[in-house]
Structure formats: C-alpha cells, structure tokens
Amino acid sequence: MTAPAAAEPTAADRRRWARYLVEERAEGSVYQKLANRRTGEEREILLSLADAERRHEQHWLDLLGAEPARLPSAGIRSRLLGWMAGRFGSIFVLALAQSAEARSPYDAEQYATPAMRADEKVHYEVVRGLAARGRRRLSGSFRAAVFGANDGLVSNLALVLGIGATGVSSGFVLFSGIAGLLAGALSMGAGEFVSVRSQRELLAATEANEDAAASAADLDIDENELALVYRARGIDPTEALERARRIVAAARAGVEKTVTGPVHIHAHAGDDHEIVGSDWTAAISSFLLFASGAIVPVLPWIFGLDGATAVVVALVLVGIALLSTGAMVGILSGGPPLRRALRQLAIGFGAAAITYVLGLVFGVGAV
C-alpha cells in the first residue's frame, strides 16, 4: 500500500497523519470489541473490519516513520463508540459506526491510497448491513416501545395542559393526569391483548394439519387428490405430486411417520406464534410503556407545583423525553439524530399547544 507521490510533508501533514492514526486505531478497537461480543458470521465480519482498520493504521505509521512520542486524543464520537462497544455491543454502536463510516476524510486526502478510499466505502456498506440486521431484530419491540412511551408523553401532556388552561385547581389537574395515565395505559394494554390474541387465533385457524396425510392409505384416487392439499398450500404441482406419492406409498406400507419430515410449507405455526408473542406479555408491556411516558407530564403536580411553574417544568421534562426518543429513532434509522429529535419535539409540543389553546377558549372563565 503506497501513497501517491506528493510534495515534502509539512508539520501540518504529520499532525493530520497522527490524527488519522489514532482514529483508525480507535475504530479498529470498536470493531474488535463488538466482535468479542458476537459469534459466527457477524464475528468474522467484524474481525475483518478490525483487520482493515489496522492496515490503515499501519499506513499512517509508515508515513510517520515510527510511533510519535505524543499522539492526539481520538474524537469524542470514537471514544464514545469505544466505551459503548465494550459495555453494550448494541445496535446503537453499529448505527453510530455507520454514520462515522459515511464521513470518510480520505476522499480529499492526497496521502491516502485509492485502496483506502475504496475500503472506507465498502466499510460503510458492511456496517450498514450489520446494523440493518440488528434493526430488523429490534424493529418490532423498539417501535412498540417508542410508540407506547411517546403516546403517553404527548397525550397526557396535552391532557394536563388543556385541563390546566381552563383555570381549575392544581388538585383537579393532578387527578386528571392520573386518570389519563390509567385510562390510556389500560386502553393500550387491552388493545394489545386483543390484537395479539386475535392474531394468534387467526394463525391457529390457518395451521396445517396431518389429517389428509393420515388418510393417505384410504384414498380412492391415490396420490392425485392428496397432491391438491399441498398445491393449496403453495407447493409447485410437480413437487406436490411427488410428495403425495411418497406419503401414499409410505402409508400403504404401514409407515406412520414418513422420512420426508413435516408437510408444512413456508411457515411453521410454532415459529409464527413465537414471532407474534404472548398476548399477556404484550398487554403488560404496553401498559407499562404508556404509563412510563404518561407519568412524566404529571410529575410537577405530584411534587406540589402548580400554575405556570408546573406547566414550565412539565414542558421541560416532556421536551427532554421527546428529544431523547427522537434521537434514538434517528440513530437506529441511520438518519440525523438532531433532526429526528426536533421533529419529535415539534409534533409533541404542537399537539399539546392545540389542547392548551382549546382549554383557554373553553375555560372556566369563559363559562
């Protein structure tokens, strides 16, 4: 790996090389730590990324001639990634690493080789692919968590602000907030229970059974009729006929269980039920997630605040929570965390502002 011909390096060039060196070393350490927490194919991929970062590190060491006596500190992002990778090894690390790989400085660096520039582009796609795997594993539960908590934050903030704007006492606002928390959490829990239970019942109604195969020895049209069962399940006609022939032959030979294995096609009912999850688990988690968000706007009144002070504190607390959930969504989606956070904040405060204005319009003083 040889750098293109260039003018005699300056002190600024050497400082830049040293910065590249520590960043490559930090990135390699992140991938190594992530690999230590994984197995199988993902581990091999991450170890290969760590090796590539070490090659880049060696390139800058060769240009510098030796390890400098003093090296700059790695950037805040690299240090944060290293800290998280050593303790969590989570999808958040890969999502942040994806963003870091997207901003390679080597495109404009004359001392970087074409191979290094290509490596950085490949690394981005590799990390994006690994992050996508994690996002798929996390998408359902994370979506439910964000939706439940955010729904509780926004709906109860809107409720307490709307009620408070009517001019009622702080005790009434507190009572309304607690009632809103319980009503919303119970509604979310009941809705999730009914949804998951209905989905499980639907899956149970569409499960394949072995009644047709068990009756194979008694068929009067031989394998052709049994083949219709498999064709109805989506199997190719030729394969369906071949499978039916094997089952009929085995049944007539007195074999109770064929060597061809289950006759199910595409989806297995047990797997589908696992994906859908437990109805009670879904209901309880939805209740708790909504309640965890809905309690935040009520906290100022719980601790005895009232009037404008309580409203301001509620807005600050909910604002922090909305910014946090929005930023997490941005990190996991690979988008700008700040933009997602501000969008979440604008939507939440917009809904609360509408109810507050309505509370002023239809307040006690207007009656």
GROMACS .gro file of C-alpha atoms in nm:
model
  367
    1MET     CA    1   0.000   0.000   0.000
    2THR     CA    2   0.191   0.302  -0.127
    3ALA     CA    3   0.083   0.662  -0.106
    4PRO     CA    4   0.081   0.867  -0.427
    5ALA     CA    5   0.375   1.093  -0.493
    6ALA     CA    6   0.338   1.427  -0.316
    7ALA     CA    7   0.537   1.724  -0.201
    8GLU     CA    8   0.754   1.707   0.109
    9PRO     CA    9   0.515   1.667   0.403
   10THR     CA   10   0.474   1.963   0.632
   11ALA     CA   11   0.429   1.969   1.008
   12ALA     CA   12   0.055   2.010   0.947
   13ASP     CA   13   0.058   1.696   0.732
   14ARG     CA   14   0.226   1.496   1.006
   15ARG     CA   15  -0.022   1.620   1.265
   16ARG     CA   16  -0.304   1.514   1.033
   17TRP     CA   17  -0.147   1.169   0.986
   18ALA     CA   18  -0.122   1.131   1.363
   19ARG     CA   19  -0.491   1.218   1.393
   20TYR     CA   20  -0.578   0.961   1.125
   21LEU     CA   21  -0.364   0.707   1.311
   22VAL     CA   22  -0.549   0.743   1.641
   23GLU     CA   23  -0.889   0.742   1.467
   24GLU     CA   24  -0.808   0.422   1.276
   25ARG     CA   25  -0.680   0.266   1.597
   26ALA     CA   26  -1.000   0.367   1.780
   27GLU     CA   27  -1.225   0.234   1.503
   28GLY     CA   28  -1.034  -0.095   1.492
   29SER     CA   29  -1.078  -0.125   1.868
   30VAL     CA   30  -1.455  -0.069   1.832
   31TYR     CA   31  -1.488  -0.350   1.577
   32GLN     CA   32  -1.269  -0.578   1.787
   33LYS     CA   33  -1.481  -0.517   2.097
   34LEU     CA   34  -1.800  -0.577   1.902
   35ALA     CA   35  -1.656  -0.899   1.758
   36ASN     CA   36  -1.572  -1.020   2.108
   37ARG     CA   37  -1.942  -0.999   2.197
   38ARG     CA   38  -2.064  -1.188   1.890
   39THR     CA   39  -2.031  -1.532   1.736
   40GLY     CA   40  -2.050  -1.688   1.393
   41GLU     CA   41  -2.065  -1.487   1.075
   42GLU     CA   42  -2.107  -1.148   1.241
   43ARG     CA   43  -1.795  -1.207   1.448
   44GLU     CA   44  -1.593  -1.294   1.136
   45ILE     CA   45  -1.716  -0.983   0.954
   46LEU     CA   46  -1.630  -0.755   1.245
   47LEU     CA   47  -1.284  -0.911   1.283
   48SER     CA   48  -1.222  -0.850   0.912
   49LEU     CA   49  -1.319  -0.485   0.959
   50ALA     CA   50  -1.080  -0.459   1.254
   51ASP     CA   51  -0.800  -0.605   1.038
   52ALA     CA   52  -0.870  -0.349   0.766
   53GLU     CA   53  -0.853  -0.066   1.018
   54ARG     CA   54  -0.517  -0.198   1.135
   55ARG     CA   55  -0.390  -0.191   0.776
   56HIS     CA   56  -0.494   0.174   0.753
   57GLU     CA   57  -0.327   0.239   1.088
   58GLN     CA   58  -0.005   0.085   0.958
   59HIS     CA   59  -0.017   0.307   0.651
   60TRP     CA   60  -0.005   0.622   0.863
   61LEU     CA   61   0.261   0.470   1.088
   62ASP     CA   62   0.476   0.405   0.783
   63LEU     CA   63   0.438   0.764   0.667
   64LEU     CA   64   0.522   0.895   1.012
   65GLY     CA   65   0.825   0.669   1.029
   66ALA     CA   66   0.751   0.546   1.381
   67GLU     CA   67   0.506   0.584   1.664
   68PRO     CA   68   0.502   0.955   1.755
   69ALA     CA   69   0.608   1.043   2.106
   70ARG     CA   70   0.280   1.229   2.155
   71LEU     CA   71  -0.045   1.145   1.987
   72PRO     CA   72  -0.366   1.349   1.984
   73SER     CA   73  -0.674   1.215   2.153
   74ALA     CA   74  -0.937   1.037   1.945
   75GLY     CA   75  -1.254   1.231   1.872
   76ILE     CA   76  -1.547   1.231   2.111
   77ARG     CA   77  -1.750   1.011   1.878
   78SER     CA   78  -1.475   0.748   1.854
   79ARG     CA   79  -1.425   0.744   2.231
   80LEU     CA   80  -1.799   0.717   2.288
   81LEU     CA   81  -1.822   0.428   2.041
   82GLY     CA   82  -1.534   0.251   2.212
   83TRP     CA   83  -1.694   0.292   2.553
   84MET     CA   84  -2.032   0.167   2.431
   85ALA     CA   85  -1.883  -0.124   2.235
   86GLY     CA   86  -1.701  -0.252   2.542
   87ARG     CA   87  -2.010  -0.242   2.761
   88PHE     CA   88  -2.313  -0.288   2.540
   89GLY     CA   89  -2.219  -0.415   2.195
   90SER     CA   90  -2.562  -0.297   2.087
   91ILE     CA   91  -2.727  -0.192   1.766
   92PHE     CA   92  -2.671   0.168   1.872
   93VAL     CA   93  -2.295   0.122   1.833
   94LEU     CA   94  -2.332  -0.015   1.481
   95ALA     CA   95  -2.575   0.262   1.390
   96LEU     CA   96  -2.331   0.527   1.512
   97ALA     CA   97  -2.042   0.348   1.340
   98GLN     CA   98  -2.243   0.355   1.017
   99SER     CA   99  -2.273   0.732   1.041
  100ALA     CA  100  -1.899   0.761   1.114
  101GLU     CA  101  -1.803   0.545   0.814
  102ALA     CA  102  -2.022   0.763   0.591
  103ARG     CA  103  -1.794   1.063   0.656
  104SER     CA  104  -1.455   0.940   0.539
  105PRO     CA  105  -1.189   1.215   0.518
  106TYR     CA  106  -0.981   1.017   0.270
  107ASP     CA  107  -1.161   1.134  -0.045
  108ALA     CA  108  -0.979   1.467  -0.017
  109GLU     CA  109  -0.660   1.331   0.140
  110GLN     CA  110  -0.368   1.316  -0.104
  111TYR     CA  111  -0.168   1.079   0.119
  112ALA     CA  112  -0.445   0.819   0.137
  113THR     CA  113  -0.430   0.544  -0.122
  114PRO     CA  114  -0.713   0.457  -0.363
  115ALA     CA  115  -0.742   0.123  -0.182
  116MET     CA  116  -0.803   0.301   0.148
  117ARG     CA  117  -1.071   0.519  -0.008
  118ALA     CA  118  -1.238   0.211  -0.152
  119ASP     CA  119  -1.210   0.034   0.184
  120GLU     CA  120  -1.395   0.315   0.360
  121LYS     CA  121  -1.683   0.298   0.112
  122VAL     CA  122  -1.700  -0.079   0.149
  123HIS     CA  123  -1.685  -0.049   0.528
  124TYR     CA  124  -1.988   0.180   0.521
  125GLU     CA  125  -2.190  -0.078   0.331
  126VAL     CA  126  -2.072  -0.363   0.555
  127VAL     CA  127  -2.158  -0.176   0.876
  128ARG     CA  128  -2.489  -0.067   0.724
  129GLY     CA  129  -2.569  -0.433   0.653
  130LEU     CA  130  -2.480  -0.539   1.008
  131ALA     CA  131  -2.682  -0.252   1.150
  132ALA     CA  132  -2.975  -0.349   0.928
  133ARG     CA  133  -2.972  -0.699   1.079
  134GLY     CA  134  -2.994  -0.551   1.424
  135ARG     CA  135  -3.266  -0.309   1.319
  136ARG     CA  136  -3.476  -0.594   1.184
  137ARG     CA  137  -3.436  -0.785   1.509
  138LEU     CA  138  -3.521  -0.477   1.712
  139SER     CA  139  -3.777  -0.307   1.489
  140GLY     CA  140  -4.093  -0.461   1.636
  141SER     CA  141  -4.013  -0.421   2.004
  142PHE     CA  142  -3.845  -0.083   1.958
  143ARG     CA  143  -4.138   0.050   1.754
  144ALA     CA  144  -4.376  -0.061   2.027
  145ALA     CA  145  -4.159   0.094   2.299
  146VAL     CA  146  -4.124   0.430   2.124
  147PHE     CA  147  -4.489   0.437   2.025
  148GLY     CA  148  -4.612   0.348   2.374
  149ALA     CA  149  -4.388   0.589   2.566
  150ASN     CA  150  -4.433   0.871   2.314
  151ASP     CA  151  -4.809   0.824   2.314
  152GLY     CA  152  -4.813   0.852   2.691
  153LEU     CA  153  -4.592   1.162   2.689
  154VAL     CA  154  -4.789   1.353   2.429
  155SER     CA  155  -5.143   1.251   2.522
  156ASN     CA  156  -5.103   1.319   2.893
  157LEU     CA  157  -4.912   1.643   2.839
  158ALA     CA  158  -5.195   1.758   2.614
  159LEU     CA  159  -5.448   1.650   2.875
  160VAL     CA  160  -5.292   1.824   3.175
  161LEU     CA  161  -5.219   2.142   2.979
  162GLY     CA  162  -5.568   2.152   2.836
  163ILE     CA  163  -5.726   2.092   3.175
  164GLY     CA  164  -5.490   2.336   3.346
  165ALA     CA  165  -5.569   2.609   3.095
  166THR     CA  166  -5.935   2.602   3.195
  167GLY     CA  167  -5.842   2.752   3.532
  168VAL     CA  168  -5.924   2.457   3.755
  169SER     CA  169  -5.727   2.382   4.072
  170SER     CA  170  -5.394   2.204   4.068
  171GLY     CA  171  -5.553   1.910   4.253
  172PHE     CA  172  -5.800   1.866   3.969
  173VAL     CA  173  -5.516   1.878   3.715
  174LEU     CA  174  -5.330   1.609   3.911
  175PHE     CA  175  -5.642   1.393   3.930
  176SER     CA  176  -5.699   1.437   3.555
  177GLY     CA  177  -5.339   1.344   3.479
  178ILE     CA  178  -5.352   1.027   3.688
  179ALA     CA  179  -5.688   0.936   3.536
  180GLY     CA  180  -5.547   0.996   3.188
  181LEU     CA  181  -5.246   0.779   3.269
  182LEU     CA  182  -5.460   0.489   3.389
  183ALA     CA  183  -5.717   0.521   3.113
  184GLY     CA  184  -5.458   0.541   2.840
  185ALA     CA  185  -5.238   0.263   2.981
  186LEU     CA  186  -5.536   0.032   3.030
  187SER     CA  187  -5.659   0.111   2.680
  188MET     CA  188  -5.316   0.038   2.531
  189GLY     CA  189  -5.284  -0.285   2.729
  190ALA     CA  190  -5.633  -0.404   2.636
  191GLY     CA  191  -5.578  -0.312   2.272
  192GLU     CA  192  -5.250  -0.506   2.256
  193PHE     CA  193  -5.408  -0.805   2.430
  194VAL     CA  194  -5.697  -0.819   2.184
  195SER     CA  195  -5.467  -0.760   1.887
  196VAL     CA  196  -5.217  -1.032   1.977
  197ARG     CA  197  -5.484  -1.279   2.091
  198SER     CA  198  -5.676  -1.226   1.766
  199GLN     CA  199  -5.361  -1.275   1.561
  200ARG     CA  200  -5.276  -1.596   1.745
  201GLU     CA  201  -5.630  -1.725   1.694
  202LEU     CA  202  -5.606  -1.639   1.325
  203LEU     CA  203  -5.278  -1.829   1.299
  204ALA     CA  204  -5.431  -2.126   1.480
  205ALA     CA  205  -5.720  -2.129   1.232
  206THR     CA  206  -5.481  -2.137   0.936
  207GLU     CA  207  -5.242  -2.405   1.069
  208ALA     CA  208  -5.190  -2.706   0.851
  209ASN     CA  209  -5.270  -3.047   0.998
  210GLU     CA  210  -5.184  -3.401   0.907
  211ASP     CA  211  -5.539  -3.536   0.870
  212ALA     CA  212  -5.505  -3.566   0.493
  213ALA     CA  213  -5.171  -3.744   0.519
  214ALA     CA  214  -5.308  -3.977   0.788
  215SER     CA  215  -5.588  -4.080   0.549
  216ALA     CA  216  -5.349  -4.141   0.261
  217ALA     CA  217  -5.382  -4.519   0.273
  218ASP     CA  218  -5.760  -4.495   0.223
  219LEU     CA  219  -5.765  -4.258  -0.076
  220ASP     CA  220  -5.951  -4.388  -0.378
  221ILE     CA  221  -5.781  -4.154  -0.627
  222ASP     CA  222  -5.433  -4.230  -0.497
  223GLU     CA  223  -5.180  -3.951  -0.476
  224ASN     CA  224  -5.352  -3.701  -0.708
  225GLU     CA  225  -5.608  -3.590  -0.453
  226LEU     CA  226  -5.354  -3.562  -0.174
  227ALA     CA  227  -5.139  -3.352  -0.407
  228LEU     CA  228  -5.419  -3.094  -0.415
  229VAL     CA  229  -5.364  -3.036  -0.042
  230TYR     CA  230  -5.003  -2.939  -0.100
  231ARG     CA  231  -5.083  -2.733  -0.407
  232ALA     CA  232  -5.336  -2.539  -0.197
  233ARG     CA  233  -5.052  -2.464   0.043
  234GLY     CA  234  -4.844  -2.312  -0.235
  235ILE     CA  235  -4.624  -2.604  -0.339
  236ASP     CA  236  -4.532  -2.644  -0.704
  237PRO     CA  237  -4.762  -2.904  -0.876
  238THR     CA  238  -4.474  -3.138  -0.965
  239GLU     CA  239  -4.328  -3.129  -0.616
  240ALA     CA  240  -4.675  -3.165  -0.465
  241LEU     CA  241  -4.744  -3.479  -0.669
  242GLU     CA  242  -4.406  -3.628  -0.582
  243ARG     CA  243  -4.459  -3.561  -0.212
  244ALA     CA  244  -4.809  -3.710  -0.226
  245ARG     CA  245  -4.671  -4.025  -0.394
  246ARG     CA  246  -4.414  -4.073  -0.118
  247ILE     CA  247  -4.675  -4.027   0.156
  248VAL     CA  248  -4.925  -4.263  -0.004
  249ALA     CA  249  -4.658  -4.527  -0.058
  250ALA     CA  250  -4.539  -4.496   0.299
  251ALA     CA  251  -4.893  -4.506   0.436
  252ARG     CA  252  -4.976  -4.821   0.242
  253ALA     CA  253  -4.655  -4.979   0.365
  254GLY     CA  254  -4.773  -4.916   0.720
  255VAL     CA  255  -4.523  -4.638   0.799
  256GLU     CA  256  -4.677  -4.396   1.046
  257LYS     CA  257  -4.422  -4.121   1.004
  258THR     CA  258  -4.254  -4.053   0.674
  259VAL     CA  259  -3.889  -3.972   0.637
  260THR     CA  260  -3.974  -3.660   0.442
  261GLY     CA  261  -4.044  -3.468   0.763
  262PRO     CA  262  -4.329  -3.224   0.826
  263VAL     CA  263  -4.564  -3.146   0.542
  264HIS     CA  264  -4.591  -2.781   0.637
  265ILE     CA  265  -4.483  -2.534   0.375
  266HIS     CA  266  -4.329  -2.188   0.407
  267ALA     CA  267  -4.437  -2.100   0.764
  268HIS     CA  268  -4.438  -2.313   1.072
  269ALA     CA  269  -4.717  -2.239   1.314
  270GLY     CA  270  -4.493  -2.260   1.619
  271ASP     CA  271  -4.249  -2.008   1.471
  272ASP     CA  272  -4.532  -1.774   1.380
  273HIS     CA  273  -4.672  -1.788   1.733
  274GLU     CA  274  -4.326  -1.706   1.871
  275ILE     CA  275  -4.298  -1.405   1.637
  276VAL     CA  276  -4.642  -1.277   1.740
  277GLY     CA  277  -4.556  -1.326   2.106
  278SER     CA  278  -4.765  -1.368   2.417
  279ASP     CA  279  -5.088  -1.172   2.449
  280TRP     CA  280  -5.036  -1.111   2.821
  281THR     CA  281  -4.675  -1.004   2.772
  282ALA     CA  282  -4.779  -0.760   2.501
  283ALA     CA  283  -5.059  -0.620   2.717
  284ILE     CA  284  -4.843  -0.571   3.026
  285SER     CA  285  -4.552  -0.420   2.834
  286SER     CA  286  -4.785  -0.179   2.652
  287PHE     CA  287  -4.943  -0.076   2.982
  288LEU     CA  288  -4.603  -0.010   3.141
  289LEU     CA  289  -4.460   0.170   2.837
  290PHE     CA  290  -4.756   0.405   2.811
  291ALA     CA  291  -4.755   0.465   3.185
  292SER     CA  292  -4.381   0.540   3.186
  293GLY     CA  293  -4.441   0.817   2.935
  294ALA     CA  294  -4.767   0.943   3.080
  295ILE     CA  295  -4.627   0.988   3.431
  296VAL     CA  296  -4.370   1.244   3.314
  297PRO     CA  297  -4.611   1.536   3.249
  298VAL     CA  298  -4.781   1.476   3.585
  299LEU     CA  299  -4.463   1.483   3.794
  300PRO     CA  300  -4.470   1.860   3.867
  301TRP     CA  301  -4.821   1.837   4.017
  302ILE     CA  302  -4.728   1.518   4.207
  303PHE     CA  303  -4.447   1.712   4.377
  304GLY     CA  304  -4.676   2.000   4.471
  305LEU     CA  305  -4.607   2.254   4.198
  306ASP     CA  306  -4.893   2.448   4.043
  307GLY     CA  307  -4.973   2.723   3.798
  308ALA     CA  308  -4.719   2.842   3.542
  309THR     CA  309  -4.429   2.680   3.729
  310ALA     CA  310  -4.583   2.334   3.697
  311VAL     CA  311  -4.656   2.392   3.327
  312VAL     CA  312  -4.299   2.503   3.253
  313VAL     CA  313  -4.146   2.209   3.442
  314ALA     CA  314  -4.380   1.967   3.265
  315LEU     CA  315  -4.282   2.111   2.928
  316VAL     CA  316  -3.912   2.082   3.010
  317LEU     CA  317  -3.941   1.721   3.129
  318VAL     CA  318  -4.152   1.612   2.835
  319GLY     CA  319  -3.927   1.804   2.596
  320ILE     CA  320  -3.621   1.616   2.722
  321ALA     CA  321  -3.802   1.285   2.688
  322LEU     CA  322  -3.924   1.364   2.334
  323LEU     CA  323  -3.577   1.474   2.227
  324SER     CA  324  -3.431   1.153   2.368
  325THR     CA  325  -3.675   0.920   2.194
  326GLY     CA  326  -3.643   1.114   1.870
  327ALA     CA  327  -3.264   1.098   1.883
  328MET     CA  328  -3.274   0.722   1.946
  329VAL     CA  329  -3.501   0.677   1.645
  330GLY     CA  330  -3.259   0.883   1.438
  331ILE     CA  331  -2.958   0.678   1.549
  332LEU     CA  332  -3.127   0.346   1.478
  333SER     CA  333  -3.263   0.457   1.142
  334GLY     CA  334  -2.924   0.589   1.032
  335GLY     CA  335  -3.064   0.939   0.999
  336PRO     CA  336  -2.957   1.264   1.167
  337PRO     CA  337  -3.040   1.227   1.539
  338LEU     CA  338  -3.087   1.601   1.592
  339ARG     CA  339  -3.338   1.634   1.308
  340ARG     CA  340  -3.540   1.337   1.433
  341ALA     CA  341  -3.528   1.471   1.788
  342LEU     CA  342  -3.652   1.816   1.685
  343ARG     CA  343  -3.926   1.661   1.472
  344GLN     CA  344  -4.044   1.455   1.768
  345LEU     CA  345  -4.039   1.764   1.988
  346ALA     CA  346  -4.233   1.973   1.737
  347ILE     CA  347  -4.504   1.710   1.695
  348GLY     CA  348  -4.545   1.656   2.069
  349PHE     CA  349  -4.549   2.024   2.161
  350GLY     CA  350  -4.776   2.103   1.867
  351ALA     CA  351  -5.040   1.861   1.991
  352ALA     CA  352  -5.010   1.997   2.345
  353ALA     CA  353  -5.035   2.357   2.223
  354ILE     CA  354  -5.364   2.285   2.045
  355THR     CA  355  -5.526   2.142   2.357
  356TYR     CA  356  -5.389   2.426   2.568
  357VAL     CA  357  -5.545   2.684   2.336
  358LEU     CA  358  -5.874   2.493   2.343
  359GLY     CA  359  -5.857   2.491   2.723
  360LEU     CA  360  -5.814   2.871   2.722
  361VAL     CA  361  -6.106   2.913   2.482
  362PHE     CA  362  -6.342   2.690   2.676
  363GLY     CA  363  -6.201   2.766   3.019
  364VAL     CA  364  -6.379   2.824   3.344
  365GLY     CA  365  -6.357   3.196   3.298
  366ALA     CA  366  -6.547   3.177   2.970
  367VAL     CA  367  -6.842   2.990   3.124
   0.00000   0.00000   0.00000
